[in-house]
Short mmCIF file of C-alpha atoms and ligand atoms in Angstrom, two decimals:
data_model
loop_
_atom_site.label_atom_id
_atom_site.label_comp_id
_atom_site.label_asym_id
_atom_site.label_seq_id
_atom_site.Cartn_x
_atom_site.Cartn_y
_atom_site.Cartn_z
CA MET A 25 -59.21 -51.61 20.32
CA SER A 26 -55.79 -50.19 21.06
CA THR A 27 -53.04 -52.45 22.01
CA THR A 28 -49.99 -50.70 23.43
CA ALA A 29 -46.63 -52.11 25.28
CA HIS A 30 -48.02 -50.19 28.15
CA THR A 31 -51.03 -52.03 28.77
CA GLU A 32 -49.67 -55.20 27.93
CA PRO A 33 -46.33 -55.20 28.62
CA LYS A 34 -43.88 -57.66 27.12
CA LYS A 35 -40.47 -58.02 26.27
CA ILE A 36 -40.56 -56.66 22.47
CA PHE A 37 -37.19 -54.87 22.23
CA SER A 38 -34.41 -57.57 22.89
CA GLU A 39 -31.64 -55.32 22.39
CA ALA A 40 -32.62 -53.47 25.60
CA GLU A 41 -30.91 -55.00 28.26
CA ASP A 42 -32.19 -55.76 31.94
CA PHE A 43 -30.00 -54.48 34.30
CA LEU A 44 -32.08 -51.38 34.53
CA PRO A 45 -35.73 -52.75 34.54
CA ILE A 46 -38.41 -49.68 34.84
CA ASN A 47 -41.94 -50.24 35.85
CA GLY A 48 -42.84 -46.66 33.99
CA THR A 49 -42.49 -42.90 34.59
CA ASP A 50 -43.31 -42.01 38.36
CA TYR A 51 -43.39 -38.20 37.50
CA VAL A 52 -42.21 -35.33 35.86
CA GLU A 53 -41.30 -32.31 37.75
CA LEU A 54 -41.39 -28.85 36.37
CA TYR A 55 -39.71 -25.89 37.82
CA VAL A 56 -42.07 -23.13 37.30
CA GLY A 57 -42.10 -19.51 38.24
CA ASN A 58 -45.69 -19.84 39.84
CA ALA A 59 -46.67 -23.18 41.05
CA LYS A 60 -49.83 -22.31 42.17
CA GLN A 61 -51.13 -20.76 39.21
CA ALA A 62 -49.37 -23.51 36.71
CA ALA A 63 -51.45 -26.11 39.10
CA HIS A 64 -54.65 -24.37 38.12
CA PHE A 65 -53.69 -24.13 34.53
CA TYR A 66 -53.03 -27.84 34.56
CA LYS A 67 -56.29 -28.57 36.34
CA THR A 68 -58.42 -26.52 34.35
CA ALA A 69 -57.06 -26.72 30.91
CA PHE A 70 -55.83 -30.49 30.76
CA GLY A 71 -57.99 -31.95 33.48
CA PHE A 72 -55.67 -32.91 35.91
CA GLN A 73 -56.58 -33.70 39.52
CA SER A 74 -55.04 -32.43 43.09
CA LEU A 75 -53.06 -35.18 44.84
CA ALA A 76 -50.55 -33.63 46.91
CA TYR A 77 -48.73 -30.76 48.34
CA SER A 78 -45.41 -29.51 50.16
CA GLY A 79 -44.72 -26.19 51.10
CA LEU A 80 -44.37 -23.67 54.11
CA GLU A 81 -47.53 -25.62 55.96
CA THR A 82 -45.80 -29.14 55.59
CA GLY A 83 -42.44 -27.53 57.00
CA ASP A 84 -40.45 -26.82 53.41
CA LYS A 85 -39.32 -23.08 53.78
CA GLU A 86 -37.60 -23.63 50.47
CA LYS A 87 -40.20 -24.33 47.74
CA THR A 88 -43.25 -25.46 47.37
CA SER A 89 -44.69 -28.49 45.23
CA TYR A 90 -48.03 -29.23 43.50
CA VAL A 91 -48.59 -32.63 42.51
CA LEU A 92 -51.35 -33.22 39.77
CA GLN A 93 -52.66 -36.44 38.60
CA GLN A 94 -54.73 -37.87 35.65
CA GLY A 95 -54.81 -41.62 34.85
CA LYS A 96 -51.26 -42.80 35.84
CA ILE A 97 -49.57 -39.51 34.38
CA ARG A 98 -48.14 -37.28 37.69
CA LEU A 99 -46.85 -33.85 37.21
CA VAL A 100 -45.27 -31.89 39.89
CA LEU A 101 -45.14 -28.29 39.63
CA THR A 102 -42.24 -26.72 42.01
CA THR A 103 -41.69 -22.98 42.71
CA PRO A 104 -38.65 -21.25 44.92
CA LEU A 105 -39.75 -19.44 47.78
CA ASN A 106 -36.90 -17.37 48.15
CA GLN A 107 -34.05 -15.82 46.25
CA ASP A 108 -31.25 -18.06 47.42
CA SER A 109 -32.98 -21.24 45.88
CA PRO A 110 -30.90 -22.51 42.93
CA ILE A 111 -34.36 -23.42 41.30
CA ASN A 112 -34.26 -19.47 40.52
CA ASP A 113 -31.28 -20.18 38.31
CA HIS A 114 -32.72 -22.75 36.66
CA ILE A 115 -36.00 -20.63 36.07
CA ARG A 116 -34.10 -17.65 34.62
CA LEU A 117 -31.80 -19.51 32.31
CA HIS A 118 -34.95 -22.00 30.90
CA GLY A 119 -38.16 -20.39 31.83
CA ASP A 120 -40.51 -23.01 32.95
CA GLY A 121 -39.52 -26.23 32.29
CA VAL A 122 -39.05 -30.20 32.96
CA LYS A 123 -36.31 -30.73 35.66
CA ASN A 124 -36.69 -34.28 36.60
CA VAL A 125 -38.14 -37.08 34.89
CA ALA A 126 -38.55 -39.74 37.49
CA LEU A 127 -38.60 -43.52 36.60
CA TRP A 128 -40.24 -45.92 39.06
CA VAL A 129 -37.90 -48.57 39.59
CA ASP A 130 -38.07 -51.83 42.30
CA ASP A 131 -34.59 -50.91 43.63
CA ALA A 132 -33.46 -47.29 43.46
CA ARG A 133 -29.75 -48.15 44.91
CA LYS A 134 -29.07 -50.84 42.19
CA SER A 135 -30.60 -48.71 39.50
CA PHE A 136 -27.97 -45.96 40.61
CA ALA A 137 -25.12 -48.28 40.89
CA GLU A 138 -25.81 -49.96 37.58
CA THR A 139 -25.96 -46.71 35.36
CA THR A 140 -23.12 -44.66 37.49
CA SER A 141 -20.84 -47.59 36.87
CA ARG A 142 -21.61 -47.23 33.26
CA GLY A 143 -20.79 -43.82 33.16
CA ALA A 144 -23.95 -41.95 34.41
CA GLU A 145 -22.88 -38.56 36.09
CA VAL A 146 -24.29 -38.55 39.66
CA ALA A 147 -27.25 -35.69 40.19
CA PHE A 148 -27.43 -37.05 43.65
CA GLU A 149 -26.53 -39.93 45.94
CA PRO A 150 -29.25 -42.57 46.81
CA TYR A 151 -30.94 -41.58 50.03
CA VAL A 152 -34.15 -42.55 51.99
CA ILE A 153 -37.03 -40.50 53.41
CA ASN A 154 -39.76 -41.88 55.54
CA ASP A 155 -43.20 -41.19 57.38
CA LYS A 156 -45.90 -42.98 59.05
CA HIS A 157 -46.54 -44.61 55.60
CA GLY A 158 -43.37 -46.13 54.69
CA GLU A 159 -40.48 -45.03 52.89
CA VAL A 160 -39.18 -44.02 49.65
CA VAL A 161 -35.71 -44.41 48.15
CA LEU A 162 -34.48 -41.84 45.49
CA ALA A 163 -31.55 -41.61 43.67
CA GLY A 164 -30.42 -39.03 40.57
CA ILE A 165 -28.21 -39.23 37.34
CA LYS A 166 -27.85 -36.37 34.96
CA THR A 167 -28.90 -36.60 31.47
CA TYR A 168 -29.09 -33.91 28.73
CA GLY A 169 -28.96 -30.26 29.55
CA GLU A 170 -29.96 -29.77 33.13
CA THR A 171 -32.30 -32.69 33.08
CA VAL A 172 -32.42 -35.14 35.70
CA HIS A 173 -33.35 -38.89 35.84
CA ILE A 174 -34.69 -39.76 39.21
CA PHE A 175 -35.08 -43.52 40.21
CA VAL A 176 -37.78 -43.65 42.76
CA GLU A 177 -38.23 -46.86 44.60
CA ARG A 178 -41.63 -46.90 46.75
CA LYS A 179 -42.35 -50.73 47.05
CA ASN A 180 -42.38 -50.07 50.89
CA TYR A 181 -44.70 -46.84 50.74
CA ASN A 182 -48.17 -46.57 50.93
CA GLY A 183 -48.87 -43.07 51.52
CA THR A 184 -50.55 -40.55 48.83
CA PHE A 185 -47.20 -39.46 46.84
CA MET A 186 -44.19 -39.83 49.00
CA PRO A 187 -43.01 -38.45 52.78
CA GLY A 188 -42.74 -34.37 52.81
CA PHE A 189 -46.04 -33.90 51.24
CA ARG A 190 -49.55 -33.98 52.50
CA GLU A 191 -52.66 -34.80 50.70
CA TRP A 192 -54.13 -32.03 48.61
CA LYS A 193 -57.91 -32.06 48.88
CA SER A 194 -59.43 -29.22 46.83
CA ASP A 195 -62.93 -27.70 46.20
CA TYR A 196 -62.28 -27.24 42.57
CA ASN A 197 -62.02 -30.81 40.66
CA PRO A 198 -62.69 -30.30 36.91
CA MET A 199 -63.62 -33.17 34.96
CA ASP A 200 -60.61 -35.08 33.60
CA ALA A 201 -59.62 -35.20 29.66
CA GLY A 202 -59.11 -39.05 29.72
CA LEU A 203 -55.41 -38.82 29.72
CA LYS A 204 -54.01 -42.16 30.59
CA TYR A 205 -50.25 -42.13 30.78
CA ILE A 206 -47.10 -40.68 29.37
CA ASP A 207 -46.31 -42.37 26.05
CA HIS A 208 -42.94 -40.67 25.36
CA MET A 209 -40.99 -37.55 26.42
CA VAL A 210 -38.62 -35.92 23.85
CA GLY A 211 -35.59 -34.31 24.33
CA ASN A 212 -33.91 -31.42 22.08
CA VAL A 213 -30.12 -31.58 22.22
CA GLY A 214 -27.42 -29.21 20.39
CA TRP A 215 -25.80 -29.70 17.11
CA ASN A 216 -23.86 -33.11 16.53
CA GLU A 217 -25.26 -33.90 20.34
CA MET A 218 -28.06 -36.51 19.28
CA ASN A 219 -25.40 -39.42 18.85
CA THR A 220 -24.03 -38.94 22.08
CA TRP A 221 -27.40 -38.93 23.95
CA VAL A 222 -28.34 -42.06 21.91
CA ASN A 223 -25.29 -43.50 22.94
CA PHE A 224 -26.10 -42.57 26.60
CA TYR A 225 -29.16 -44.37 26.67
CA LYS A 226 -27.91 -47.22 24.91
CA LYS A 227 -24.55 -47.89 26.96
CA VAL A 228 -25.68 -46.27 30.52
CA MET A 229 -29.64 -47.04 30.68
CA GLY A 230 -29.34 -50.22 28.41
CA PHE A 231 -32.21 -48.81 25.86
CA ALA A 232 -32.48 -49.83 22.31
CA GLN A 233 -32.95 -47.82 19.42
CA LEU A 234 -36.42 -48.20 18.02
CA VAL A 235 -36.34 -46.36 14.96
CA SER A 236 -34.16 -43.39 13.27
CA PHE A 237 -35.32 -40.21 11.13
CA ASP A 238 -32.61 -38.43 9.20
CA ASP A 239 -32.98 -34.73 7.61
CA LYS A 240 -34.19 -36.32 4.76
CA ASP A 241 -36.94 -38.02 6.47
CA ILE A 242 -37.82 -34.84 8.49
CA SER A 243 -37.58 -31.70 6.79
CA THR A 244 -39.55 -29.23 4.84
CA ASP A 245 -38.82 -26.44 2.19
CA TYR A 246 -37.15 -24.49 5.51
CA THR A 247 -35.98 -26.28 8.33
CA ALA A 248 -34.69 -29.79 9.10
CA LEU A 249 -33.91 -32.11 11.99
CA MET A 250 -32.46 -35.50 12.95
CA SER A 251 -34.41 -37.93 15.31
CA LYS A 252 -33.59 -41.55 17.06
CA VAL A 253 -36.04 -42.88 19.42
CA MET A 254 -34.59 -44.72 22.33
CA THR A 255 -36.92 -47.32 24.33
CA ASN A 256 -36.30 -49.07 27.42
CA GLY A 257 -36.88 -53.27 27.33
CA ASN A 258 -40.47 -53.37 28.18
CA GLY A 259 -41.34 -50.10 25.82
CA ARG A 260 -43.05 -48.48 28.22
CA ILE A 261 -40.30 -45.78 28.05
CA LYS A 262 -39.64 -43.95 25.29
CA PHE A 263 -37.51 -40.88 24.96
CA PRO A 264 -36.64 -39.65 20.95
CA ILE A 265 -33.89 -37.24 21.00
CA ASN A 266 -33.73 -34.80 18.39
CA GLU A 267 -30.85 -32.33 17.11
CA PRO A 268 -31.32 -29.40 14.81
CA ALA A 269 -30.00 -30.13 11.01
CA GLU A 270 -29.34 -27.25 8.35
CA GLY A 271 -32.27 -25.83 6.22
CA LYS A 272 -32.72 -22.59 4.28
CA LYS A 273 -33.92 -21.13 7.65
CA LYS A 274 -33.72 -22.02 11.37
CA SER A 275 -34.67 -25.34 12.70
CA GLN A 276 -37.39 -25.35 14.93
CA ILE A 277 -35.04 -27.41 17.36
CA GLU A 278 -32.79 -24.47 17.22
CA GLU A 279 -35.23 -22.09 18.17
CA TYR A 280 -35.98 -24.36 21.20
CA LEU A 281 -32.20 -24.27 22.05
CA ASP A 282 -32.17 -20.38 21.53
CA PHE A 283 -35.14 -19.88 24.03
CA TYR A 284 -34.47 -22.72 26.55
CA ASN A 285 -30.46 -21.82 26.50
CA GLY A 286 -29.71 -25.56 26.03
CA ALA A 287 -30.78 -28.99 25.83
CA GLY A 288 -34.17 -30.19 27.51
CA VAL A 289 -37.60 -31.58 27.09
CA GLN A 290 -39.31 -30.61 24.04
CA HIS A 291 -42.52 -32.25 24.58
CA ILE A 292 -44.47 -34.92 26.94
CA ALA A 293 -46.82 -36.95 24.73
CA VAL A 294 -49.77 -37.86 26.71
CA ALA A 295 -51.71 -41.27 25.64
CA THR A 296 -55.56 -41.52 25.74
CA ASP A 297 -57.97 -44.36 24.68
CA ASP A 298 -60.43 -41.58 22.68
CA ILE A 299 -58.64 -38.94 20.86
CA VAL A 300 -61.75 -37.20 19.61
CA THR A 301 -63.49 -36.74 23.11
CA THR A 302 -60.06 -35.87 24.68
CA VAL A 303 -59.28 -33.10 22.05
CA ARG A 304 -62.79 -31.85 22.23
CA ARG A 305 -62.75 -31.72 25.99
CA LEU A 306 -58.93 -29.59 25.98
CA LYS A 307 -60.15 -27.40 23.22
CA ALA A 308 -63.32 -26.51 25.36
CA ASN A 309 -60.83 -25.97 28.02
CA GLY A 310 -59.06 -23.43 25.95
CA VAL A 311 -55.78 -25.79 25.16
CA GLU A 312 -54.42 -24.65 21.76
CA PHE A 313 -53.50 -26.91 19.42
CA LEU A 314 -50.91 -26.29 16.35
CA TYR A 315 -53.19 -25.76 13.06
CA VAL A 316 -53.22 -28.65 10.43
CA PRO A 317 -54.45 -27.44 6.91
CA ASP A 318 -57.45 -29.04 5.59
CA SER A 319 -55.53 -30.18 2.68
CA TYR A 320 -53.79 -32.63 5.03
CA TYR A 321 -56.67 -34.60 4.94
CA ASP A 322 -56.90 -34.67 1.03
CA ASP A 323 -54.56 -37.61 0.58
CA VAL A 324 -53.98 -39.10 4.22
CA LEU A 325 -55.96 -42.26 4.01
CA ASP A 326 -53.74 -43.09 0.72
CA ARG A 327 -50.76 -42.74 2.91
CA VAL A 328 -51.87 -44.54 5.97
CA GLY A 329 -54.45 -47.05 4.73
CA GLU A 330 -58.06 -47.83 6.18
CA ILE A 331 -58.72 -46.98 9.85
CA GLU A 332 -61.71 -47.16 12.17
CA GLU A 333 -62.41 -43.73 13.04
CA ASP A 334 -64.54 -41.44 11.06
CA MET A 335 -62.45 -38.87 9.23
CA GLY A 336 -65.18 -35.93 9.78
CA PRO A 337 -64.07 -35.30 13.73
CA LEU A 338 -60.34 -36.29 13.28
CA ARG A 339 -60.37 -33.36 10.41
CA GLU A 340 -62.62 -30.95 12.11
CA LEU A 341 -60.17 -31.40 15.39
CA GLY A 342 -57.13 -31.19 13.12
CA ILE A 343 -55.96 -34.78 14.54
CA LEU A 344 -53.32 -36.22 12.39
CA ILE A 345 -52.70 -39.83 11.25
CA ASP A 346 -49.88 -42.07 10.69
CA ARG A 347 -48.52 -45.83 10.89
CA ASP A 348 -45.40 -48.00 11.30
CA ASP A 349 -45.20 -51.50 10.33
CA GLU A 350 -47.77 -52.84 13.44
CA GLY A 351 -50.62 -50.35 13.06
CA TYR A 352 -51.64 -46.58 13.03
CA LEU A 353 -51.85 -43.89 15.32
CA LEU A 354 -53.60 -40.43 15.99
CA GLN A 355 -51.71 -37.68 17.50
CA LEU A 356 -52.08 -33.73 17.70
CA PHE A 357 -49.69 -31.16 19.30
CA THR A 358 -50.45 -28.37 21.44
CA LYS A 359 -48.79 -24.96 21.14
CA PRO A 360 -46.05 -24.16 23.68
CA VAL A 361 -47.29 -24.08 27.29
CA SER A 362 -45.46 -21.30 28.44
CA ASP A 363 -44.52 -18.01 26.96
CA ARG A 364 -41.17 -19.18 25.41
CA PRO A 365 -41.73 -21.51 22.39
CA THR A 366 -40.14 -24.25 24.46
CA LEU A 367 -42.23 -27.28 26.26
CA PHE A 368 -45.21 -28.36 24.40
CA PHE A 369 -47.80 -31.59 24.92
CA GLU A 370 -48.70 -34.20 22.35
CA ILE A 371 -51.88 -36.18 22.91
CA ILE A 372 -51.72 -39.64 21.06
CA GLN A 373 -53.68 -42.72 20.77
CA ARG A 374 -52.07 -45.68 19.56
CA ARG A 375 -53.92 -48.27 17.16
CA GLY A 376 -51.49 -51.34 17.13
CA ALA A 377 -48.33 -48.92 16.12
CA GLN A 378 -45.85 -49.05 18.74
CA SER A 379 -43.59 -46.78 17.47
CA PHE A 380 -43.68 -43.89 15.23
CA GLY A 381 -44.42 -42.92 11.43
CA LYS A 382 -42.29 -40.25 9.58
CA GLY A 383 -45.60 -38.83 7.62
CA ASN A 384 -46.78 -36.56 10.23
CA PHE A 385 -43.26 -34.87 11.06
CA LYS A 386 -43.83 -32.57 7.73
CA ALA A 387 -47.26 -31.67 8.78
CA LEU A 388 -46.13 -31.13 12.37
CA PHE A 389 -43.02 -29.05 11.18
CA GLU A 390 -45.03 -27.10 8.80
CA ALA A 391 -47.34 -26.19 11.50
CA ILE A 392 -44.47 -25.14 13.80
CA GLU A 393 -42.91 -23.05 11.11
CA ARG A 394 -46.27 -21.06 10.83
CA GLU A 395 -45.88 -20.39 14.22
CA GLN A 396 -42.16 -19.44 13.95
CA GLU A 397 -42.88 -17.15 11.27
CA ASN A 398 -45.60 -15.37 13.48
CA ARG A 399 -42.46 -15.23 16.11
CA GLY A 400 -40.15 -13.97 13.67
CA THR A 401 -38.13 -16.71 14.68
CA LEU A 402 -37.98 -18.62 11.25
FE1 LIG B 25 -43.95 -37.11 19.82
#
């Protein structure tokens, strides 16, 4: 079976420092125009389950949030309730998108102190919230664009999600899709900004660089980009950072930056133990994936070597195969989940590979270019 850094935590990246131990991703919060409908979409299409809710009924007159869960993945969908909320500005500028990437830590105050003393900009100072189930400590630092990392300390809390939320029991509980945890989250940043943010993750958060792809690795006939993958010490947090590169036509990263109005999260990669079953279920639920031409499969095994899976279902579903030094991986990308061509999801199953191959980039980018062509943004 697949082995991952997530299920067998070990210190595999010695460069990463110990001042910011992170247990995993706590939650990802999206600011959206209509959280009620977005929650229905993520339940119906992706198989998320209802977990918690806050809004008028819980005494929050500013905003409503729905918390959804699948495996260890928690999504929070938040929408403003009145015109004065700053959340409106975020939505006006970016459309629906990721605002907060929350990281689960044992000590939020220390995480805040260690990162701000190394140059992180403050999003908000540490504060404590509590209810009858205990207390949660939160603190926030800014990363690329308007995106924030929230440190979440919940060791003294045994409630459903956190104070301010109530359990959300729903009569509508669609079957899950086998999604287990967040494998990585990718940030798109502007021209010449990749190294700025690579250095931020190195210096401020103690991450190590796992792998680097330049525009020769990642280019098609038309567009190009560069990417560096940053990881924390136990490998549970992986943040690739992309920037556009010059090509004959507009880079897909530039298209993202145009529509998002700046840097932001490009995709959330979610892991499964059985990608064929997961993708079949998602497709049946109406999730749209990027098209992979049949010719991709003609020579893929020459490139990646032997794999355990039958090629038939992979070819039928358009699942991509790639490898690194340690093993291989199977992956597939959805179309954008909103009308602006910005955020999308990746489904990934690791078969030994801890990192990323470069072979699929080309297939992915050619698939995105076909979509760009249709949008008139190539
Ligand atoms: Fe990815």
